[in-house]
Coordinates of C-alpha atoms in Angstrom, one line a residue:
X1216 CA 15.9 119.5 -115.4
X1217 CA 19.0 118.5 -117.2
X1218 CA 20.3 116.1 -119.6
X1219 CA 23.4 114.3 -120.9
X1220 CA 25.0 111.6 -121.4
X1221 CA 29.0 110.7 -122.6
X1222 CA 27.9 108.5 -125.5
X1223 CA 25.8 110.7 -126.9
X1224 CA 26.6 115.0 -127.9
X1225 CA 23.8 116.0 -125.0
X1226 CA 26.1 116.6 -122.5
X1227 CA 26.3 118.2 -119.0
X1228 CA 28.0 121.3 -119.6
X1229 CA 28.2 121.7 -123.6
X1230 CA 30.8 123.7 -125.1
X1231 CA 30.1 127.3 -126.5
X1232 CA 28.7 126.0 -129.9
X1233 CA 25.7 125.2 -127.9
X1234 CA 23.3 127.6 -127.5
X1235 CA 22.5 129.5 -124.5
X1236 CA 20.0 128.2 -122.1
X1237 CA 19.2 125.1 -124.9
X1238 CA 17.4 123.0 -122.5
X1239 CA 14.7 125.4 -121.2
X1240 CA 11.8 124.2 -123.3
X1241 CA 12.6 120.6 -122.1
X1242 CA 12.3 122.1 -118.4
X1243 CA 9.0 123.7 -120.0
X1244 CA 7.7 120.8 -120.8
X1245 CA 8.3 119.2 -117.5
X1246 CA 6.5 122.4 -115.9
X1247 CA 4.2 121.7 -117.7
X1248 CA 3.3 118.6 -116.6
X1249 CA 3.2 119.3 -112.9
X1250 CA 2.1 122.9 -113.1
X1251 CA 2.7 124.0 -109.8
X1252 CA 3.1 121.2 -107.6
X1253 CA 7.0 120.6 -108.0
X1254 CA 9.6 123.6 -108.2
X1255 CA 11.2 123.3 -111.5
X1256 CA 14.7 124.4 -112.0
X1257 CA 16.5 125.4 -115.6
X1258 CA 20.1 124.7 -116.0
X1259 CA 22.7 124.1 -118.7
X1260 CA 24.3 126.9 -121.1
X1261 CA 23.0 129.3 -118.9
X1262 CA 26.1 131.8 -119.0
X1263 CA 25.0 134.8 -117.7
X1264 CA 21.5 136.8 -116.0
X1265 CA 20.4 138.1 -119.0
X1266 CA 19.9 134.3 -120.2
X1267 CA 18.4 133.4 -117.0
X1268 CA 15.9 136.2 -116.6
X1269 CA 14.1 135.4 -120.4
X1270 CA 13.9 131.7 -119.1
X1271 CA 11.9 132.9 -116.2
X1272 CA 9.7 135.6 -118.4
X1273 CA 9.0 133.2 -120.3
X1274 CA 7.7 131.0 -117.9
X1275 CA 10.0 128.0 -119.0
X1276 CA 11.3 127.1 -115.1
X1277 CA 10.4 128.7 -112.0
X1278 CA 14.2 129.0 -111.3
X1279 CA 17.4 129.1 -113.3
X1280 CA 20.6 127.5 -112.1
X1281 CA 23.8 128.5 -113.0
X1282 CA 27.2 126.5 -112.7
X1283 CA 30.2 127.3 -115.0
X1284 CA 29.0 130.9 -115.3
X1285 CA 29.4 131.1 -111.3
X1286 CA 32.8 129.0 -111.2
X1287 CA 33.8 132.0 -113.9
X1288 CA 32.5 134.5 -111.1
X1289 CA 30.8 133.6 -107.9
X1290 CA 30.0 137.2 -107.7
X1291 CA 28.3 137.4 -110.7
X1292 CA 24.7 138.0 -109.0
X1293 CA 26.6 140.4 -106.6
X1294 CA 27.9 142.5 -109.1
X1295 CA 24.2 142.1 -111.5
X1296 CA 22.2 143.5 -108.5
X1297 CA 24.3 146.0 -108.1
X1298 CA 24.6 147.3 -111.5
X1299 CA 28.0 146.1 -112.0
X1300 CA 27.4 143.5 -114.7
X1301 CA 30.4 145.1 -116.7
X1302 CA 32.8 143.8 -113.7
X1303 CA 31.6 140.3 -114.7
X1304 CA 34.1 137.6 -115.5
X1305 CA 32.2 136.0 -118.2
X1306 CA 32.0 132.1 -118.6
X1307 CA 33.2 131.6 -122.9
X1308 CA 32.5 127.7 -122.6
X1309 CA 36.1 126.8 -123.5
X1310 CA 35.4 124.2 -120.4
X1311 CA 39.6 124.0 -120.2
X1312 CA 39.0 125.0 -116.5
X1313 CA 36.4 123.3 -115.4
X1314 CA 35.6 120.2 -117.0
X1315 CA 39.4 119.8 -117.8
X1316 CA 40.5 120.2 -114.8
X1317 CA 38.4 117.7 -113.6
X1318 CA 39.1 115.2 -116.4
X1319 CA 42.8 116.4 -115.8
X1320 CA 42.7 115.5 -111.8
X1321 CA 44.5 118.7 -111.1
X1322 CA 40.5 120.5 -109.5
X1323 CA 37.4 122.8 -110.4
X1324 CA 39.1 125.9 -111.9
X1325 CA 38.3 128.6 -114.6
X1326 CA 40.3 129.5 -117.5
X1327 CA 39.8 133.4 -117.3
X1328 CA 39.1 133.4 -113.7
X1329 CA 42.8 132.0 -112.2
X1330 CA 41.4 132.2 -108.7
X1331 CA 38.6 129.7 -108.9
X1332 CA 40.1 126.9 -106.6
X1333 CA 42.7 128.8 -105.4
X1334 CA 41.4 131.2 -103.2
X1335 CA 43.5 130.4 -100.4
X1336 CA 46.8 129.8 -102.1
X1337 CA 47.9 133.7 -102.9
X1338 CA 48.7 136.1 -100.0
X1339 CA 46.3 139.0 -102.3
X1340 CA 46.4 141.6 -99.1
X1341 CA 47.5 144.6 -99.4
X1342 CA 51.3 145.4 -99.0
X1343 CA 53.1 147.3 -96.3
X1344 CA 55.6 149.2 -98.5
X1345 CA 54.3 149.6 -102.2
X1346 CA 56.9 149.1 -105.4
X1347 CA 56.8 150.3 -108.7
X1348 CA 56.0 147.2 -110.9
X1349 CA 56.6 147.5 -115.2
X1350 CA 54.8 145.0 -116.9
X1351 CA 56.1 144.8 -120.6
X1352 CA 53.0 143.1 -122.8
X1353 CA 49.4 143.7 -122.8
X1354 CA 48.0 140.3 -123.4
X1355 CA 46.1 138.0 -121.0
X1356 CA 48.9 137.3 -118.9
X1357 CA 50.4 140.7 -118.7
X1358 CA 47.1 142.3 -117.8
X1359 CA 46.5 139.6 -114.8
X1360 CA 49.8 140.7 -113.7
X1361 CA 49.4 144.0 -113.7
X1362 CA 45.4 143.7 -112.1
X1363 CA 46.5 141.4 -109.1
X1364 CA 49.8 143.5 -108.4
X1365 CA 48.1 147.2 -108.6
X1366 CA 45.2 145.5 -106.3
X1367 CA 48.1 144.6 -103.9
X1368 CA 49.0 148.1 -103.5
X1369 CA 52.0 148.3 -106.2
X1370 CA 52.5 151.1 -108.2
X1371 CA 51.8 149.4 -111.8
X1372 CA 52.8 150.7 -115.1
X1373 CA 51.8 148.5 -117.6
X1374 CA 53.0 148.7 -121.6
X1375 CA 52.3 147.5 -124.8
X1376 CA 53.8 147.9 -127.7
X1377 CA 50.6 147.6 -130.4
X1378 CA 47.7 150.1 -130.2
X1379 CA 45.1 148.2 -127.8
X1380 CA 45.2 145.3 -125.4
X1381 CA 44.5 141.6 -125.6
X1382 CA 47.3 140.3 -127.4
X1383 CA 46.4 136.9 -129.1
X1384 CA 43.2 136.7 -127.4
X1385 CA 41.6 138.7 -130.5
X1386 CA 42.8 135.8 -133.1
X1387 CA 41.3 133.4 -130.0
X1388 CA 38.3 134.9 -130.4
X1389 CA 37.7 134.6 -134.1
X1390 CA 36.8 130.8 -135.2
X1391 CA 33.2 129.9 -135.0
X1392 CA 31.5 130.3 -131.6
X1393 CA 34.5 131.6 -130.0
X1394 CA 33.7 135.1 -130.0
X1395 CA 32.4 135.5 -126.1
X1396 CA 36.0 135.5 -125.5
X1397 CA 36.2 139.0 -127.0
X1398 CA 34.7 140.3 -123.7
X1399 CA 37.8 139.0 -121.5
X1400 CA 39.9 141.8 -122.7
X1401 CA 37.3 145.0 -122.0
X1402 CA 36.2 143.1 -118.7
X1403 CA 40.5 143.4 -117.6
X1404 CA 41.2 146.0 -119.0
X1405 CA 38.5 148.1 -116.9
X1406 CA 39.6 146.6 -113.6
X1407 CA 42.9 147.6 -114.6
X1408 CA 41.9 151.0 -115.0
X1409 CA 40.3 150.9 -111.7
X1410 CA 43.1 149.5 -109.9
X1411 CA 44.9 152.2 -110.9
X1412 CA 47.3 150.6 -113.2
X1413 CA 49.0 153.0 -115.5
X1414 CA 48.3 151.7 -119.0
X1415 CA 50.8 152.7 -121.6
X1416 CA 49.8 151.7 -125.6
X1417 CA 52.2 152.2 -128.9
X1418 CA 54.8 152.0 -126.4
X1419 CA 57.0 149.2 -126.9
X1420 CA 60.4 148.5 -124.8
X1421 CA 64.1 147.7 -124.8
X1422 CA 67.0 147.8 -122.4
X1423 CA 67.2 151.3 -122.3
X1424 CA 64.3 152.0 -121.6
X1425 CA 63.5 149.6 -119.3
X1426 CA 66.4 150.4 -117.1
X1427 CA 65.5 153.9 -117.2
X1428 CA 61.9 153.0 -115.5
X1429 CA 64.4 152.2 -112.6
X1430 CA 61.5 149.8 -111.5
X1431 CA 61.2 147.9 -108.0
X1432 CA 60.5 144.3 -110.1
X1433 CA 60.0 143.8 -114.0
X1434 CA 57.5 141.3 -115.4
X1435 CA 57.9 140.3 -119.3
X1436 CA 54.7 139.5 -120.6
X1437 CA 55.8 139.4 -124.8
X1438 CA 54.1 136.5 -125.2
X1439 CA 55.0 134.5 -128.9
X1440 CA 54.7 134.4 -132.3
X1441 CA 53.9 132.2 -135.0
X1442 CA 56.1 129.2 -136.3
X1443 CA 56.9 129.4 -139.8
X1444 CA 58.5 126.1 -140.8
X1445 CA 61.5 126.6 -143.0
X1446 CA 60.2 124.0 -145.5
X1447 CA 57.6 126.3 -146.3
X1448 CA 59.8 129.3 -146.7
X1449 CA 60.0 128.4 -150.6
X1450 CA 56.2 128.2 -151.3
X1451 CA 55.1 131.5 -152.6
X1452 CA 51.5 130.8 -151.3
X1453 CA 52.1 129.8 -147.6
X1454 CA 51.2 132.3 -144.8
X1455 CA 50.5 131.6 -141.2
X1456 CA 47.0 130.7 -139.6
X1457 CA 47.0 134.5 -137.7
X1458 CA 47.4 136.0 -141.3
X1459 CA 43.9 134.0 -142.3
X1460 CA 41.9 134.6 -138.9
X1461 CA 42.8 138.3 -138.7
X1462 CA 42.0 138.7 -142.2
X1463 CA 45.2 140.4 -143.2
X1464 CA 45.1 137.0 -146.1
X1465 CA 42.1 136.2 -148.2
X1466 CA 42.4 132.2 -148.9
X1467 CA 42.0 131.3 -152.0
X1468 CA 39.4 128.3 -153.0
X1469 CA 41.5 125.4 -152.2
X1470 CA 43.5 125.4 -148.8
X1471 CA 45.8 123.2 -147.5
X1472 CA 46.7 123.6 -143.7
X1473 CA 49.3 121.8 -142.4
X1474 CA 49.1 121.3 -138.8
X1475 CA 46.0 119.5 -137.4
X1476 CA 45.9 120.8 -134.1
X1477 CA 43.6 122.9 -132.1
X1478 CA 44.6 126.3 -133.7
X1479 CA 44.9 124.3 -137.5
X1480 CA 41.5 122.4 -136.8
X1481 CA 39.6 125.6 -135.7
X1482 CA 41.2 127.6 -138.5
X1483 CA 40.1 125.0 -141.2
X1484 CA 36.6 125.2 -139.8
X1485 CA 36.8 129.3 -139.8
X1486 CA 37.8 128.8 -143.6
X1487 CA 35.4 126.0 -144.8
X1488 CA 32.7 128.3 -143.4
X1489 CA 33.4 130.4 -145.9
X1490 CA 33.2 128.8 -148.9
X1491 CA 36.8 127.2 -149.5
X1492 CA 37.4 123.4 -150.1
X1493 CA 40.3 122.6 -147.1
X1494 CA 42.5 119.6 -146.6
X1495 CA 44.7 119.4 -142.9
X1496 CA 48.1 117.5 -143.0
X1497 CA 48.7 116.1 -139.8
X1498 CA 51.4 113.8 -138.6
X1499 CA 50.1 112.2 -135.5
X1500 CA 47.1 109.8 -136.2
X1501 CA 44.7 112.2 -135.0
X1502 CA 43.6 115.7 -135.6
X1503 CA 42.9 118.3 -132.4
X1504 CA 44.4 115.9 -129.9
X1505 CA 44.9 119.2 -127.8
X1506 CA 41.4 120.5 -127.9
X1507 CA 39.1 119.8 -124.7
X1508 CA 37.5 116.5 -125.5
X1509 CA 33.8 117.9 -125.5
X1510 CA 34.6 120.6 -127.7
X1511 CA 36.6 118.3 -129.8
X1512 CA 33.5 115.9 -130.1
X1513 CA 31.3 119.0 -131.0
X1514 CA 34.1 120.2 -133.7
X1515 CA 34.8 116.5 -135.3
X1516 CA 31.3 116.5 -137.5
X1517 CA 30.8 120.4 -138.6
X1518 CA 34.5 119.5 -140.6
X1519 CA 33.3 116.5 -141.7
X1520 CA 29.8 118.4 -142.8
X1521 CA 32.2 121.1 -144.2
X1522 CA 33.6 118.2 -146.3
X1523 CA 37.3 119.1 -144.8
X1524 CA 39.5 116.5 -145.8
X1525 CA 41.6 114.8 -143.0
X1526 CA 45.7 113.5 -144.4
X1527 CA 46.7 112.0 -140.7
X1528 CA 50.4 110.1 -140.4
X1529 CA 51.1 112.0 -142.8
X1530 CA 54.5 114.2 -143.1
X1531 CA 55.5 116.6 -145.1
X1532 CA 58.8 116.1 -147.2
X1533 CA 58.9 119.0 -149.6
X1534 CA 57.6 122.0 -151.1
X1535 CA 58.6 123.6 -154.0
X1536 CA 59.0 127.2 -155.1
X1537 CA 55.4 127.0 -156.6
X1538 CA 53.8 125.5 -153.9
X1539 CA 53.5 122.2 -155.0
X1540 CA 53.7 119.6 -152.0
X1541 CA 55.1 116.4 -151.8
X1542 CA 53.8 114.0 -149.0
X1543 CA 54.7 110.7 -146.9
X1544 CA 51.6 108.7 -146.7
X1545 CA 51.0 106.4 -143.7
X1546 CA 52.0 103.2 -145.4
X1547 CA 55.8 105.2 -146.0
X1548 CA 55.0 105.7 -149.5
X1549 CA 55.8 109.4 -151.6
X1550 CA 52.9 111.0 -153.2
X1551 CA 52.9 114.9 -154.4
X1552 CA 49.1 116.6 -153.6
X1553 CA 46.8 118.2 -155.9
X1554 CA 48.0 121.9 -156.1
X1555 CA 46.6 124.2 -153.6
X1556 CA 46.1 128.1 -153.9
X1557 CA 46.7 128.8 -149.8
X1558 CA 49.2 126.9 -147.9
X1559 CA 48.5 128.1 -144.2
X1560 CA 51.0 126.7 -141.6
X1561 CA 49.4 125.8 -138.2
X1562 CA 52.6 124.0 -136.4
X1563 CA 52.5 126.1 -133.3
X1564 CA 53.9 129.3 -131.6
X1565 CA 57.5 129.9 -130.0
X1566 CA 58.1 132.2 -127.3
X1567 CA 59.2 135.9 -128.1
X1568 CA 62.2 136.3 -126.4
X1569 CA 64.1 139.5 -128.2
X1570 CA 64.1 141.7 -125.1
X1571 CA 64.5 138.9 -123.0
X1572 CA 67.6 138.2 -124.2
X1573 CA 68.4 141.9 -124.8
X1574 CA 67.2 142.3 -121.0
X1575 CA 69.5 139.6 -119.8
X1576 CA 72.9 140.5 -121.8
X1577 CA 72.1 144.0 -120.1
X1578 CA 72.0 142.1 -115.9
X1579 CA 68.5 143.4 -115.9
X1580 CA 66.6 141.8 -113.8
X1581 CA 63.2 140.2 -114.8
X1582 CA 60.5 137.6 -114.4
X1583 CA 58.6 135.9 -117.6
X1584 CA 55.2 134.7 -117.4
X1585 CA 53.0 133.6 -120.2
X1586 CA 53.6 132.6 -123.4
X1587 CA 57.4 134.2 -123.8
X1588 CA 58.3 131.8 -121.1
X1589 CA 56.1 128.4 -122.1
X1590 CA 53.4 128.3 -125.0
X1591 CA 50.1 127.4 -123.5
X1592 CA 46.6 128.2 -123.0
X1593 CA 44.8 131.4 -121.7
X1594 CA 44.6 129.0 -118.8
X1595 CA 48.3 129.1 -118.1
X1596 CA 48.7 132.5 -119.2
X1597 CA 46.3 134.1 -116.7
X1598 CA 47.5 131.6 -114.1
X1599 CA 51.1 132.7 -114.2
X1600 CA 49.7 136.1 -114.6
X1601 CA 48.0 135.9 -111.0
X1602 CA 51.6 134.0 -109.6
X1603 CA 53.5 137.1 -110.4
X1604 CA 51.9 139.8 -109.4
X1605 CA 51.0 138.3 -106.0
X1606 CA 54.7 137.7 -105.4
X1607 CA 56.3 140.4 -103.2
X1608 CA 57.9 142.6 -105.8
X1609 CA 61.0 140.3 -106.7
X1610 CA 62.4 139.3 -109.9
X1611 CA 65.5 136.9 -110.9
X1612 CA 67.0 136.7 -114.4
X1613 CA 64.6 133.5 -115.6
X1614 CA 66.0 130.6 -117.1
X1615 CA 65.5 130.0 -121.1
X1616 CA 62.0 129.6 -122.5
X1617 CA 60.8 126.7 -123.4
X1618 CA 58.9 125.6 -126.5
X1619 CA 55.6 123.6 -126.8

């Protein structure tokens, strides 16, 4: 018993706003109907076995069907019947795997799970004459590194140079109905641990130390940091959306975000939900043009509900030293905006390539993956994760990062 249609926000595989299991009292009412003559079968949101055993409980369907939460982990009623459910790589709804990937023509995969689809492509046995691997960076593509190598065989030290694990994936995890992702990190971490990887915190490297390790390959996970546009550098009330979602800044009651993409559009919804009044400057003609189109559809009305303001073609020409912003408008003319008492910039990440570069003036040898090579999704991030610790224990001195 499922529903969904494009034209309409009933979908086939909704996006994690929507709630678990949602369409089980429609399958009720079809059992219902036939009582017992016909099988009836409960799908849609249904992310995990806990879901799926209260629809059958409760006598909504005489089966539940699962199909994201198995392309997340085709093992995951393996690992529930054998007590393992913490093992479980959770489906988070993001859909960037597997309905983008679909949309995208590039196949089926899973944004957490960088093996879905690719099960033949890696060689993932186990290695003939082990290597000491150093993984430098503790975030989603470092840990996937440091997993898939340490399963290999390798002898994997992995460090990071904050106090626990995750790296951006925490700030990921904190607009509205984002917060499953807060079990990705726990979930790696623990097969980590089990693979035997060495896990080093408050621990953060440079040349010398990394040469010192005197390690068989090096894997630089550093992942990026936040873009802070010089023309802001003047406002004394501009901070970056991490500042905001981490809740190291308090917005004030009127917000003006400039950058309208995924992380500015999911940032003004995180603020509006509290109370603020927020405007987003974009300059392309539409907002969260990088956001998977369901979740995007989903996202579109709570902002308008939220009574976020939308200023799209619009750029940016200056902004004085007390925050006062002066705007192009679509039709090319100059306008200055109300005042605002939070400017939060939302332009986009760069690499973080300090010991990169310190790595490379020093002829250390190294290989980049995540975000300190190219800004992406977790997606990429776990996916180049996987690439390099299946390789065979070689690194090369990578070319310059690029920026998104």
């Amino acid at each position: 018993v499922s529903v969904g249609l494009r034209e309409t926000n009933f979908m086939v595989s909704p996006p994690s706003c929507v709630d678990k299991g949602w369409l089980s009292d429609v399958a009720r009412a079809v059992k219902d109907g036939v009582e017992t003559r016909v099988p009836v079968i409960a799908v849609n949101r249904i992310t995990d076995e806990q879901v799926a055993e209260e629809i059958l409980q409760r006598g909504d369907a005489d089966l539940a069907a699962m199909g994201r939460a198995l392309i997340a982990d085709p093992d995951l009623p393996n690992k529930a019947a054998a007590g393992r459910a913490e093992t479980i790589i959770r489906c988070v709804g993001c859909n960037d795997g597997c309905v983008g990937g679909s949309a995208r023509g590039t196949g089926v995969g899973c944004a957490l799970n960088p093996l879905t689809g690719r099960e033949g492509m890696y060689d993932l046995g186990r290695v003939k004459a082990p290597k000491n691997i150093l993984v430098i960076g503790g975030g989603a593509a470092g840990m996937q590194a440091a997993l898939v190598a340490a399963r290999r065989g390798h002898h994997v030290e992995l460090r990071e140079k904050s106090g626990r694990l995750g790296g951006l994936l925490a700030l990921a995890a904190r607009p509205p109905f984002k917060q499953d992702l807060d079990m990705f990190t726990p979930c790696l971490e623990r097969a980590m641990r089990e693979a035997g990887v060495n896990i080093r915190l408050n621990c953060e490297a440079d040349a010398a130390s990394v040469r010192a390790a005197q390690a068989d390959a090096v894997i630089l996970a550093t992942g990026s940091v936040p873009v802070f546009p010089g023309f802001c550098k003047a406002a004394p009330n501009a901070v970056t959306a991490d500042k905001i979602l981490s809740g190291e800044v308090t917005p004030g009651p009127r917000v003006l975000i400039i950058g309208g993409g995924l992380i500015g559009c999911e940032t003004a919804e995180f603020i509006a939900g509290r109370g603020s009044a927020v405007t987003v400057l974009e300059m392309l003609p539409e907002v969260a043009r990088d956001m998977e189109g369901r979740t995007r559809r989903y996202m579109m009305p709570r902002l308008k509900n939220y009574g976020v303001t939308l200023l799209t073609g619009t750029q940016v020409l200056h902004i004085d030293d007390k925050g006062i912003v002066t705007v192009k408008t679509p039709d090319g003319e100059e306008r200055t905006l109300p005042a605002f008492d939070t400017l939060v910039t939302a332009v986009g990440y760069r690499p973080e390539t300090r010991l990169a570069d310190a790595l490379r003036t020093a002829g250390i040898a190294f290989t980049s993956i995540g975000d300190c090579e190219h800004v992406a999704k977790i997606l990429n991030a776990v996916e180049s994760g996987l690439a390099a610790g299946a390789a065979r224990g070689k690194a090369a001195v990578n070319r310059a990062p690029s920026v998104k």
